[in-house]
mmCIF file of C-alpha atoms and ligand atoms in Angstrom:
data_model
loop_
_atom_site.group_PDB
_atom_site.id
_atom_site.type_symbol
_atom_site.label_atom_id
_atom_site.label_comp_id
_atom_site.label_asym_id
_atom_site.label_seq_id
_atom_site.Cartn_x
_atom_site.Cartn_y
_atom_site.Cartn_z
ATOM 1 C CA UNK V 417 70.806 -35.062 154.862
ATOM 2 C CA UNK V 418 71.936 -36.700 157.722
ATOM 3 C CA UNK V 419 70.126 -36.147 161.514
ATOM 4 C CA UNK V 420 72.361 -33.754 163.148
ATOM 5 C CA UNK V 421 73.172 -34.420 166.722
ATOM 6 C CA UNK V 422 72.393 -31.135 169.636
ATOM 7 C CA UNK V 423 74.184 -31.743 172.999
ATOM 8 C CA UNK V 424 72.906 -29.440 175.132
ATOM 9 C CA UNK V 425 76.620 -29.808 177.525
ATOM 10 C CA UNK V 426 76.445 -30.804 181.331
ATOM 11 C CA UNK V 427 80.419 -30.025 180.846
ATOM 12 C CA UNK V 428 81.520 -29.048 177.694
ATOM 13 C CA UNK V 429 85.011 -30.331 177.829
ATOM 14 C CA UNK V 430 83.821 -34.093 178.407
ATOM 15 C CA UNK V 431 81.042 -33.816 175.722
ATOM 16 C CA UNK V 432 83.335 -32.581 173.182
ATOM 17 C CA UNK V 433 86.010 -35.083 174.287
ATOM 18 C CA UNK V 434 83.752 -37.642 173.497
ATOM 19 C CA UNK V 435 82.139 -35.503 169.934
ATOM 20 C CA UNK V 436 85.747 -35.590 168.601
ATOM 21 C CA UNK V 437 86.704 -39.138 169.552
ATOM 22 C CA UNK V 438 82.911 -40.317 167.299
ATOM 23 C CA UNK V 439 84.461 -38.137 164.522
ATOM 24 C CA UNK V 440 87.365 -39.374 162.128
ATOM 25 C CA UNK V 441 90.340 -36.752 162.287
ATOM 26 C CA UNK V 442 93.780 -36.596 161.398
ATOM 27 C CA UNK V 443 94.312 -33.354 162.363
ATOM 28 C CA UNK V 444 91.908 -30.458 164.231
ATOM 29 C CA UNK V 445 91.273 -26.647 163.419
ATOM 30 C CA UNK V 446 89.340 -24.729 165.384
ATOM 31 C CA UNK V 447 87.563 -21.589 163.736
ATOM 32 C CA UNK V 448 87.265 -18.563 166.467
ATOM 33 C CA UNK V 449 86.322 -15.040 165.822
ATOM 34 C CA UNK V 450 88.295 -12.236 167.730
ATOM 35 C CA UNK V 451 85.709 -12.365 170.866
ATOM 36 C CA UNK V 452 85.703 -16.207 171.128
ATOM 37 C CA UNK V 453 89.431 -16.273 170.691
ATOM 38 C CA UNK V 454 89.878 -14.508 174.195
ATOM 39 C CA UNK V 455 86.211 -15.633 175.999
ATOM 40 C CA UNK V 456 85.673 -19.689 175.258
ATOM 41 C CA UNK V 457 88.822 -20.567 173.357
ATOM 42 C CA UNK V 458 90.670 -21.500 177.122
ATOM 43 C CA UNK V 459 87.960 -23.365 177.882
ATOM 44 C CA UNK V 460 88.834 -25.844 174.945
ATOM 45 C CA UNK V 461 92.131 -25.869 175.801
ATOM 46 C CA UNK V 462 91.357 -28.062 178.712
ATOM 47 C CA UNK V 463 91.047 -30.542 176.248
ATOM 48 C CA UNK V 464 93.586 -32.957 175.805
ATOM 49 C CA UNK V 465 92.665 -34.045 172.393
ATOM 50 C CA UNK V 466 92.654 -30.675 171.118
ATOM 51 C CA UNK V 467 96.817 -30.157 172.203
ATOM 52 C CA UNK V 468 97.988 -30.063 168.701
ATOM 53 C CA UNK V 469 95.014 -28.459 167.313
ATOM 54 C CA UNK V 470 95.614 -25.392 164.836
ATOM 55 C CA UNK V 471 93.613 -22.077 165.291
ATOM 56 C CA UNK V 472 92.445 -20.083 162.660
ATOM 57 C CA UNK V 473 90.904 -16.781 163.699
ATOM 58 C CA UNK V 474 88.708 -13.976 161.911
ATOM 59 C CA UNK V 475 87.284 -10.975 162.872
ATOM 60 C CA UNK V 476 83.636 -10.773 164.063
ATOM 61 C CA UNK V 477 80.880 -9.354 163.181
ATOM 62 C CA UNK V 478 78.955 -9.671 160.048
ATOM 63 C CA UNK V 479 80.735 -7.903 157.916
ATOM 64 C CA UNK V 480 83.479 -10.365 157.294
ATOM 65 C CA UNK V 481 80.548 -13.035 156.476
ATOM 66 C CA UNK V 482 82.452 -12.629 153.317
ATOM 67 C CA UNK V 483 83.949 -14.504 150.069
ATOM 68 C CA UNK V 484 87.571 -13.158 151.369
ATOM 69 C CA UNK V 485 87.643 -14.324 155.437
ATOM 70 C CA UNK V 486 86.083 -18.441 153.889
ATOM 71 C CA UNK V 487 89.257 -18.070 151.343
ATOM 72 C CA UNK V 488 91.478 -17.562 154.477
ATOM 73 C CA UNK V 489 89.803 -20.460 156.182
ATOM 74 C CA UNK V 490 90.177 -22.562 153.022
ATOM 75 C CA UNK V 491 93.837 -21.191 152.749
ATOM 76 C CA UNK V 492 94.651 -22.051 156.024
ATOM 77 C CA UNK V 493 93.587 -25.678 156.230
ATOM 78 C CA UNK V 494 95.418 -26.198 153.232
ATOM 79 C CA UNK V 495 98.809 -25.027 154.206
ATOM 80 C CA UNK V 496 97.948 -26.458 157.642
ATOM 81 C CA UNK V 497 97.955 -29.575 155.849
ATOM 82 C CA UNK V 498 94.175 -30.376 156.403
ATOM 83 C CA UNK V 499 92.892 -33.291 154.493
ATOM 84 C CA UNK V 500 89.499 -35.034 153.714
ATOM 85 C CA UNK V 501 90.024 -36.960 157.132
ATOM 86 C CA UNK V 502 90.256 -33.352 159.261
ATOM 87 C CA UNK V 503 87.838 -32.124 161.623
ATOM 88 C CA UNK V 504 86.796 -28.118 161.969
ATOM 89 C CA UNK V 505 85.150 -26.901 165.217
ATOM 90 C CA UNK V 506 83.480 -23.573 165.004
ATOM 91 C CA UNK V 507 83.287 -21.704 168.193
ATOM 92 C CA UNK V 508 81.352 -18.915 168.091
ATOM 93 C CA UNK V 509 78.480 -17.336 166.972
ATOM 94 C CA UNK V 510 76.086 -17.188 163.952
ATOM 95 C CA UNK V 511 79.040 -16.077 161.917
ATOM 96 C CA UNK V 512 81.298 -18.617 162.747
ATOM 97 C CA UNK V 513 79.406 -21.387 162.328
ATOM 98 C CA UNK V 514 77.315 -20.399 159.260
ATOM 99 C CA UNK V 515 81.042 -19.669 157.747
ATOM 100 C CA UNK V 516 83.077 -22.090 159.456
ATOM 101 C CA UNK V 517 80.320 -24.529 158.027
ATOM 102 C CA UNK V 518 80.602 -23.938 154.627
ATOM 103 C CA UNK V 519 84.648 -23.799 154.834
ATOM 104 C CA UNK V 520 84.369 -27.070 155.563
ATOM 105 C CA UNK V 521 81.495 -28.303 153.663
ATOM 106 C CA UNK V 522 83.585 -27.008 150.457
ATOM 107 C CA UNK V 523 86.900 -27.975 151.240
ATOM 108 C CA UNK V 524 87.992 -31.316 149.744
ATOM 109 C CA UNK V 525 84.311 -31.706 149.037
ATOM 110 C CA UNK V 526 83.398 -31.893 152.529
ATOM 111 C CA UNK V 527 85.035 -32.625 155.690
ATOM 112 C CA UNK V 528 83.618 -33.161 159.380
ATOM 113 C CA UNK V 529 82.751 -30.304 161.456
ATOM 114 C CA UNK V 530 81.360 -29.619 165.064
ATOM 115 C CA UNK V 531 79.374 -26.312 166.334
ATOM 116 C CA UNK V 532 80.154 -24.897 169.695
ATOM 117 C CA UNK V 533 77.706 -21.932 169.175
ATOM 118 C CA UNK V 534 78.448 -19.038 171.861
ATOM 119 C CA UNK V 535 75.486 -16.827 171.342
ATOM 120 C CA UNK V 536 71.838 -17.221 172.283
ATOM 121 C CA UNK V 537 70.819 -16.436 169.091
ATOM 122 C CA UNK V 538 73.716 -18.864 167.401
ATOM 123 C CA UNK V 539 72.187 -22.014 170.121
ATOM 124 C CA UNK V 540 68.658 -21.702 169.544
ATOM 125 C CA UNK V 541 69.109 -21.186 165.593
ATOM 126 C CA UNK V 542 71.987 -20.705 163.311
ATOM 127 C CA UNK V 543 73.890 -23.520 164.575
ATOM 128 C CA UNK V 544 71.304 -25.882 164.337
ATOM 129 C CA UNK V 545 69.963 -27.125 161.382
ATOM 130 C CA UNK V 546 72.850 -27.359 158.684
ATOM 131 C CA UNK V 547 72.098 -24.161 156.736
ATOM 132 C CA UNK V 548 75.502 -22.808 156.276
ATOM 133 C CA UNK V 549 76.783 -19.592 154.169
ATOM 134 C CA UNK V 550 78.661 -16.224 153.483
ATOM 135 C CA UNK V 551 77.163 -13.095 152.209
ATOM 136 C CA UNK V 552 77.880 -12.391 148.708
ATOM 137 C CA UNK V 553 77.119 -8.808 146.316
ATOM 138 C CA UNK V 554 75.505 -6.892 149.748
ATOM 139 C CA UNK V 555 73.108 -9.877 149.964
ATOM 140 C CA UNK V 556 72.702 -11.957 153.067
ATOM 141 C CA UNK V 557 73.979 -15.804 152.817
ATOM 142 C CA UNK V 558 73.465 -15.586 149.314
ATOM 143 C CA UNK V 559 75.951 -18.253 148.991
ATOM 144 C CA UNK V 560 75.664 -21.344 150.868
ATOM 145 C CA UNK V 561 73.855 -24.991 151.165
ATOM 146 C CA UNK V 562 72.800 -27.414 153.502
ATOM 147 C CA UNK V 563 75.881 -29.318 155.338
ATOM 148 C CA UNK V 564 74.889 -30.400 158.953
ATOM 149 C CA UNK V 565 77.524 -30.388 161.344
ATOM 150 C CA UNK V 566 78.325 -33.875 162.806
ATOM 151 C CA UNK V 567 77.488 -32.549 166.191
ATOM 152 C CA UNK V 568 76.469 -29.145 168.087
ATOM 153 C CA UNK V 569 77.522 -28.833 171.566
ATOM 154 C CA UNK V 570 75.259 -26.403 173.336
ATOM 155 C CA UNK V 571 77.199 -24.639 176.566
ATOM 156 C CA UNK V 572 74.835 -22.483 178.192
ATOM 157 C CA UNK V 573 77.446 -21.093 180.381
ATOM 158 C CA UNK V 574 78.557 -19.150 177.770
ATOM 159 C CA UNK V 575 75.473 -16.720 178.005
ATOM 160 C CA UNK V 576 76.929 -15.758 181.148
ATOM 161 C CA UNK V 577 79.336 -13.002 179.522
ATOM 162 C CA UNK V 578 76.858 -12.337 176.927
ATOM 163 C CA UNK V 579 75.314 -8.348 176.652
ATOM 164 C CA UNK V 580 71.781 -7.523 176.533
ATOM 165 C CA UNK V 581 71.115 -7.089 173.010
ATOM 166 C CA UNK V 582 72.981 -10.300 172.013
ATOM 167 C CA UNK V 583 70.485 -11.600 174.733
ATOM 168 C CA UNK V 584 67.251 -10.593 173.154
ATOM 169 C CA UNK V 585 68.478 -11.006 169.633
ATOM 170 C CA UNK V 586 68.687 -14.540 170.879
ATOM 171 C CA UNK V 587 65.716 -14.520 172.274
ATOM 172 C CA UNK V 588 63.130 -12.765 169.832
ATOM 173 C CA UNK V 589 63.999 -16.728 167.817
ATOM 174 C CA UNK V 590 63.198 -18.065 170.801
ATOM 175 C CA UNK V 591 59.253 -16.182 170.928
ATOM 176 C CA UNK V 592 59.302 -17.250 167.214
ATOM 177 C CA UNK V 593 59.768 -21.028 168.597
ATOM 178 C CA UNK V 594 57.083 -20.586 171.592
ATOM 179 C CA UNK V 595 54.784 -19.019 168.987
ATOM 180 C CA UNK V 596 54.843 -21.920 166.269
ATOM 181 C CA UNK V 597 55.280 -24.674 169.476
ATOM 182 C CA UNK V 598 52.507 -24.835 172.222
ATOM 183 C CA UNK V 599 50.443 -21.932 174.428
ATOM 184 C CA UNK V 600 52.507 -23.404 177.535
ATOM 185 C CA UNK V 601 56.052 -22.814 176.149
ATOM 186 C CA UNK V 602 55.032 -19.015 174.801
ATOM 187 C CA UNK V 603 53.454 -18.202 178.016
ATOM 188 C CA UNK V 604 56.678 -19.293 179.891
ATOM 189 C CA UNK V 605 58.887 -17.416 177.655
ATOM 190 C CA UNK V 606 56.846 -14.487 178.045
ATOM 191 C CA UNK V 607 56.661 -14.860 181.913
ATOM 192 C CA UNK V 608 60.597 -14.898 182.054
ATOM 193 C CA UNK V 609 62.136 -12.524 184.062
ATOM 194 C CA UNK V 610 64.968 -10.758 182.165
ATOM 195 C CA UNK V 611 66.105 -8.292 184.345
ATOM 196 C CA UNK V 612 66.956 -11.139 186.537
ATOM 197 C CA UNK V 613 68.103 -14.563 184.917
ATOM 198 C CA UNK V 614 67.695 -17.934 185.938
ATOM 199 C CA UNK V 615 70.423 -19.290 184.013
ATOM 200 C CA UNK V 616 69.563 -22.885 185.579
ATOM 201 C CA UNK V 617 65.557 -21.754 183.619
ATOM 202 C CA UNK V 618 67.450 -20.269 180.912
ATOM 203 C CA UNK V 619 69.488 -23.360 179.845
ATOM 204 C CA UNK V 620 65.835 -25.284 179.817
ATOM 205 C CA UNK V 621 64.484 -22.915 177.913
ATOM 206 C CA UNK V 622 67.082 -22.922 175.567
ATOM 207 C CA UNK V 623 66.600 -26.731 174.824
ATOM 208 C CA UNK V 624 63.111 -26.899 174.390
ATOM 209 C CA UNK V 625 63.998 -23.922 171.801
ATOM 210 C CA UNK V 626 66.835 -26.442 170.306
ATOM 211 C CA UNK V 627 63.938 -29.011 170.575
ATOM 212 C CA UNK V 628 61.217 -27.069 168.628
ATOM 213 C CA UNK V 629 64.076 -26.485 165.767
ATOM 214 C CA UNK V 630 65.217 -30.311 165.492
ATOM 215 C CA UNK V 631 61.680 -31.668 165.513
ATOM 216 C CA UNK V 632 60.679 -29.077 162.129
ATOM 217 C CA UNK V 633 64.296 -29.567 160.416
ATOM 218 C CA UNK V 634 64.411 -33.178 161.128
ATOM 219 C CA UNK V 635 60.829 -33.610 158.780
ATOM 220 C CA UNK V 636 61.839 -30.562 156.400
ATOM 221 C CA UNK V 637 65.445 -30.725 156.259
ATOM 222 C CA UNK V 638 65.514 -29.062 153.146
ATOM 223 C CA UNK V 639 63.064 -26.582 153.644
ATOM 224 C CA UNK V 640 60.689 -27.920 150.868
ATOM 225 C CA UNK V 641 57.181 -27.592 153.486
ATOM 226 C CA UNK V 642 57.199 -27.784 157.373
ATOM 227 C CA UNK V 643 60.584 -25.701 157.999
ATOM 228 C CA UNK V 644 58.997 -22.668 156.731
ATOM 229 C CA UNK V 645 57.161 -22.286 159.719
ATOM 230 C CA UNK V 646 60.978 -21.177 161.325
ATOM 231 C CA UNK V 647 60.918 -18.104 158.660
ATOM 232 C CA UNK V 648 57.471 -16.176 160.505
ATOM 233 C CA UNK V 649 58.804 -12.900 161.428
ATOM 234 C CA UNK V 650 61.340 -12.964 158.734
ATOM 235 C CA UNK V 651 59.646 -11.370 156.038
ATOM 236 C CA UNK V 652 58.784 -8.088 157.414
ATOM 237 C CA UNK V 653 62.490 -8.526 159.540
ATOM 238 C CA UNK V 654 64.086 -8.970 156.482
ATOM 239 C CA UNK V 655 62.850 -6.150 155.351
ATOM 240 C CA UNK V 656 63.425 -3.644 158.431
ATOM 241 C CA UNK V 657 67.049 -5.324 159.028
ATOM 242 C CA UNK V 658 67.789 -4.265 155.309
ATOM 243 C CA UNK V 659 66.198 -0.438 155.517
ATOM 244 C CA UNK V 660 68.311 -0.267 159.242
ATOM 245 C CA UNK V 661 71.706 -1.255 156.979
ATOM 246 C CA UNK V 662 70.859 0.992 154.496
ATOM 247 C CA UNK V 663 70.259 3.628 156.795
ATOM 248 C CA UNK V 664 73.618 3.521 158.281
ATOM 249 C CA UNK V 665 71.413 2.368 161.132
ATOM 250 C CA UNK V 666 71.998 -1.445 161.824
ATOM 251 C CA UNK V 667 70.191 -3.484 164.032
ATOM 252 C CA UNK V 668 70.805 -6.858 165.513
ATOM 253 C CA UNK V 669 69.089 -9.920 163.494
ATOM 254 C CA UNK V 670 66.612 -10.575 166.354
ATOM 255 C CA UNK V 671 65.680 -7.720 167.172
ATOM 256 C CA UNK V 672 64.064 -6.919 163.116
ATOM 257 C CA UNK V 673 62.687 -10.508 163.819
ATOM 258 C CA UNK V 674 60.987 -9.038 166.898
ATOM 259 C CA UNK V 675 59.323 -6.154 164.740
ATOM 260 C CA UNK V 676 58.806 -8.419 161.989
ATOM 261 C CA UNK V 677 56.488 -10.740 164.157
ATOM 262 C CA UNK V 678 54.111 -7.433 165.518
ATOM 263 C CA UNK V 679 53.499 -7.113 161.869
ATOM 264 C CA UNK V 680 53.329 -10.941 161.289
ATOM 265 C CA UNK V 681 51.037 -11.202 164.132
ATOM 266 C CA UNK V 682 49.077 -8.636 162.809
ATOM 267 C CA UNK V 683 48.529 -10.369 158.997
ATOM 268 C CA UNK V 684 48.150 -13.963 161.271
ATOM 269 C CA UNK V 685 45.210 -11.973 163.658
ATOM 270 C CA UNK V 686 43.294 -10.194 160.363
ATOM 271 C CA UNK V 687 43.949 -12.924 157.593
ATOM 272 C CA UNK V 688 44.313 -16.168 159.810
ATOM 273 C CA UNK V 689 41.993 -15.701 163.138
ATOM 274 C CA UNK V 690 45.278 -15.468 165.238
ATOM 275 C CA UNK V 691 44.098 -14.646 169.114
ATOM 276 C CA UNK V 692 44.276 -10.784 169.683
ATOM 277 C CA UNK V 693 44.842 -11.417 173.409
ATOM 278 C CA UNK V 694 47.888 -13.464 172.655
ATOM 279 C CA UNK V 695 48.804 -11.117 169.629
ATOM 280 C CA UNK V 696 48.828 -8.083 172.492
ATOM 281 C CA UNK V 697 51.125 -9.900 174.847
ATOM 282 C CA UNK V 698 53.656 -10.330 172.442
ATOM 283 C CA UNK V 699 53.354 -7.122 170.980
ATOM 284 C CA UNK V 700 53.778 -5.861 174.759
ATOM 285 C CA UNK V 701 56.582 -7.966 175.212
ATOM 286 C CA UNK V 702 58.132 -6.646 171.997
ATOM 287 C CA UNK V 703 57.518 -2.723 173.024
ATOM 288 C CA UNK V 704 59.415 -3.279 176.359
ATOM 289 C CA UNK V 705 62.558 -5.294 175.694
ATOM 290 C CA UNK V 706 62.985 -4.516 171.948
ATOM 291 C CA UNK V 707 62.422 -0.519 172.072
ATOM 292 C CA UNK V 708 60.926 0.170 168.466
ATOM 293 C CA UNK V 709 62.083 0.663 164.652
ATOM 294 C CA UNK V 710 61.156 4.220 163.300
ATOM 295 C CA UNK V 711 59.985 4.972 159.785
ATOM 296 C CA UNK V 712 57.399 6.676 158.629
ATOM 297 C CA UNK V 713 54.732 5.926 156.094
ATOM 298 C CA UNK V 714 56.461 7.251 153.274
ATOM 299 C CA UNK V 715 59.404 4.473 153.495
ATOM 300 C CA UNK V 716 56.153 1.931 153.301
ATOM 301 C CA UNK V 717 57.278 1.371 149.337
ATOM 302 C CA UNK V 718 60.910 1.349 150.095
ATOM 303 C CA UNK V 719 60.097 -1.513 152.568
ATOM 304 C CA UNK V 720 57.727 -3.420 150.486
ATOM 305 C CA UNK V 721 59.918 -3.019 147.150
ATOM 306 C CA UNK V 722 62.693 -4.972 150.115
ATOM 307 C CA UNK V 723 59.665 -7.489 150.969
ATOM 308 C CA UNK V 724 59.429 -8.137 147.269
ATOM 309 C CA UNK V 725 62.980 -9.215 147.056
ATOM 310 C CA UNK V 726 63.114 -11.887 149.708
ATOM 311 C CA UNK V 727 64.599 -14.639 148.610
ATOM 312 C CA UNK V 728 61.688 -16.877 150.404
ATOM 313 C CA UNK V 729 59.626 -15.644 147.854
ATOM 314 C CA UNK V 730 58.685 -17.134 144.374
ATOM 315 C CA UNK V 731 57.490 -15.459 140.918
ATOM 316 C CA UNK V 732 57.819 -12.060 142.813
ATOM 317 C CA UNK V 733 55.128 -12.796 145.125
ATOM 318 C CA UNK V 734 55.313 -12.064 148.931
ATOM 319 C CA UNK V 735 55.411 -15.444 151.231
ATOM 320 C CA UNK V 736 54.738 -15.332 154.263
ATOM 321 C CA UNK V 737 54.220 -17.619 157.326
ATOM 322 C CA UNK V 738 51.416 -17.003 159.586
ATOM 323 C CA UNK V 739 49.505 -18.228 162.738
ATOM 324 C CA UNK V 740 45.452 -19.254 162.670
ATOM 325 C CA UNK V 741 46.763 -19.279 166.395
ATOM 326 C CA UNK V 742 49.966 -20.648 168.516
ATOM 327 C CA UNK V 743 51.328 -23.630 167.375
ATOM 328 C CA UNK V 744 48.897 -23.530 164.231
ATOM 329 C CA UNK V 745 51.039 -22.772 161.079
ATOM 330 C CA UNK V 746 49.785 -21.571 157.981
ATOM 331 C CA UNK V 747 52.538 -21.689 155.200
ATOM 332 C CA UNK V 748 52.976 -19.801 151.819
ATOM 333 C CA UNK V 749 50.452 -16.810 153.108
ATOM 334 C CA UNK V 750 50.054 -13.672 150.593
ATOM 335 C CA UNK V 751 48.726 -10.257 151.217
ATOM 336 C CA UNK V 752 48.177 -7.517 148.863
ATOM 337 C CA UNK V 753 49.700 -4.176 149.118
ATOM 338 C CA UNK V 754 47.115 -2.206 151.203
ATOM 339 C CA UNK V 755 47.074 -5.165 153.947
ATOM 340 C CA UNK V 756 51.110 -5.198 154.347
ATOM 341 C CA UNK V 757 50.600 -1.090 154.464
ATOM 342 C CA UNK V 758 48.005 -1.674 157.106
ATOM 343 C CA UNK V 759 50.396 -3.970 158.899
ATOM 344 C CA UNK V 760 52.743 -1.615 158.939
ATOM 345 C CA UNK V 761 49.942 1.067 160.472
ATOM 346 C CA UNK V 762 49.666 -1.347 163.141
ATOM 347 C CA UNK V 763 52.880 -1.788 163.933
ATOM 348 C CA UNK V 764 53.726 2.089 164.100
ATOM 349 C CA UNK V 765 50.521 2.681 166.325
ATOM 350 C CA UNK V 766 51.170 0.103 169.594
ATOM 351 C CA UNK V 767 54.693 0.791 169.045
ATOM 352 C CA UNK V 768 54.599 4.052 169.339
ATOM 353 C CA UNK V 769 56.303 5.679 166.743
HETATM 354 N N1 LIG R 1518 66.824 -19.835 160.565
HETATM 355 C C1 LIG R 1518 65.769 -20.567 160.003
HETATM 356 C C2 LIG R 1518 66.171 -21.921 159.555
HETATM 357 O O1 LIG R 1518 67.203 -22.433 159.959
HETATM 358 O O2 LIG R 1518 65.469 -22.506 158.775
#
C-alpha cells in the first residue's frame, strides 16, 4: 500500500489546486453529502480546475453507509462518463470518505481519489489511513478494504460550523491518540479548554493527532501488529455503540469510544500496571464532556455476547488493546468474563450511573 499523503491546508483552495494537478484526471466528481453540499461545497468552487466538475450527492448520516447510496455513486460515474483516468474527491465526513473511498477503489478496478474530511472525527481518523467501506446485513463496514486516497487535505476551518457532539466525537479519537502517543500530548489535550476554542491550538492539535495516525499506519498499513494500538477503546465502544442502536438509543461513534476507554483504562490499570492518577483524569475528563451511557448489570451478557462478536477478535476470543501506561501499548490483551464484568462495575461507579 502506497504512503498516503495528509495536508494539513494553510488555504485549501491552493492545496487542492495543486493535489489535483499531481493526480491524472480526465474528468472530476466530487462526492458531498446533503450538509457538505450547502457548508464546504462553495468553497471548492473557487477552484478553477474543478469548473466542469460533476457532483454527486447522498444523504448523510450513517444510515445510507449502504450497498444502495455506493451503487448510485458507481451509477453515476458511469453515465457521467468516468473512466480509469477520473479523479473522485470526497468532501465530507466519515461517511463520505469511507464510501466515497470504496466507490472509487471498486470502480474500473480503482481510480484516484482525494479526502477533504469535514469533521473532527473524519480529520483525525476515518480519512486517514485508507480503510474504506459500507455497512452491509446491520453490520458496521462489513464490506470494504484498504485503498489509500492519493491525498487528504485537512481544512481546519471547517470545525468552525461544527456542533458540540460532532466536536467531542472527534475528539474522544483524539484522547485515544494522546493516550497511545506521549504524557505531554495527553496532558495538553486534557488541559484544552472546550468551552472556549483556540482554533489556531485546535488546528495543532489536530495534526499531531493526524501525526500519531500516519506514523502507526505507515509501519502497519494493513493492520497485521502496530495499528492495533488505534482500536483501544473500541472493544468495549463497539459494544455500547451497538446496545445504544439497538436500543433505539444511538450515540455518536466517539462518544462509545469515550466509554469504551474508562473501561479500557480500567483492564490497562488492573491487568497492565496502567497509572491510576492518569486513568482518573481521563475518566474525569470523560464524566464531564461525554455525560454517561446507562445500563445496568443485567445487560452485562447482552454486552459481552456484542464484545464476543467484534470483528477484531479471532477464534471467539475477546482482543483487546491496552496500556502498561501512556504511550506503552500492549496488543492482543484477553480478560475473562468476571474481569470485563468488573470493568463494567467500574465504569458504572465513577460514572455515576
Ligand atoms: N480507525 C482505526 C484505524 O483506522 O485503524
Amino acid at each position: 500500500m502506497s504512503k498516503q499523503e495528509v495536508i494539513l491546508c494553510e488555504g485549501l483552495e491552493k492545496s487542492l489546486a495543486q493535489a489535483i494537478e499531481r493526480c491524472e484526471h480526465d474528468r472530476i466528481f466530487i462526492l458531498t453529502d446533503e450538509h457538505t453540499h450547502t457548508c464546504c461545497l462553495p468553497r471548492l468552487q473557487q477552484v478553477s480546475l474543478l469548473r466542469n466538475a460533476t457532483e454527486i450527492s447522498i444523504g448523510a448520516e450513517d444510515v445510507h453507509k449502504t450497498l444502495d447510496t455506493l451503487a448510485s455513486v458507481w451509477m453515476v460515474l458511469s453515465q457521467r462518463g468516468a473512466s480509469r483516468h477520473s479523479l473522485l474527491i470526497n468532501l465530507g465526513g466519515g461517511m463520505v470518505t469511507d464510501l466515497g473511498g470504496f466507490a472509487a477503489a471498486t470502480f474500473k478496478r480503482g481510480i484516484n481519489y482525494l479526502n477533504i474530511p469535514t469533521t473532527l472525527l473524519s480529520m483525525v481518523d476515518a480519512a486517514v489511513g485508507g480503510k474504506t467501506g459500507i455497512n452491509f446485513n446491520g453490520l458496521k463496514n462489513e464490506i470494504g478494504n484498504f485503498a489509500p486516497a492519493a491525498c487528504v487535505l485537512i481544512e481546519t476551518e471547517f470545525l468552525r460550523t461544527l456542533d458540540d457532539r460532532n466536536f467531542f466525537s472527534g475528539y474522544a479519537e483524539m484522547l485515544k491518540h494522546g493516550l497511545i502517543s506521549t504524557p505531554q500530548h495527553l496532558q495538553e489535550l486534557l488541559a484544552f479548554d472546550t468551552e472556549q476554542i483556540d482554533y489556531a491550538l485546535l488546528k495543532e492539535l489536530v495534526g499531531r493527532s493526524v501525526q500519531v495516525k500516519e506514523n502507526i499506519v505507515e509501519q502497519d498499513p494493513k493492520e497485521h501488529g502496530i495499528r492495533k494500538a488505534l482500536n483501544l477503546g473500541h472493544t468495549f465502544g463497539h459494544a455500547f455503540e451497538s446496545l445504544a442502536l439497538a436500543q433505539e438509543r444511538p450515540v455518536l461513534h466517539g462518544y462509545a469510544v469515550a466509554w469504551g476507554l474508562v473501561c479500557e483504562l480500567y483492564l490497562s490499570y488492573i491487568k497492565s500496571g496502567f497509572p491510576r492518577e492518569v486513568m482518573r483524569q481521563v475518566v474525569q475528563f470523560v464524566k464531564e464532556n461525554y455525560g454517561s451511557f446507562a445500563f445496568n448489570c443485567q445487560q452485562y451478557p447482552t454486552l459481552y455476547d456484542l464484545m464476543k462478536h467484534d470483528k477484531k477478535n479471532q477464534a471467539g476470543i475477546i482482543n483487546f488493546t491496552l496500556l502498561s501506561d501512556v504511550g506503552q501499548i500492549c496488543l492482543d490483551q484477553t480478560a475473562d468474563r468476571d474481569t470485563i464484568f468488573e470493568a463494567f462495575d467500574f465504569y458504572r461507579e465513577c460514572m455515576g450511573v
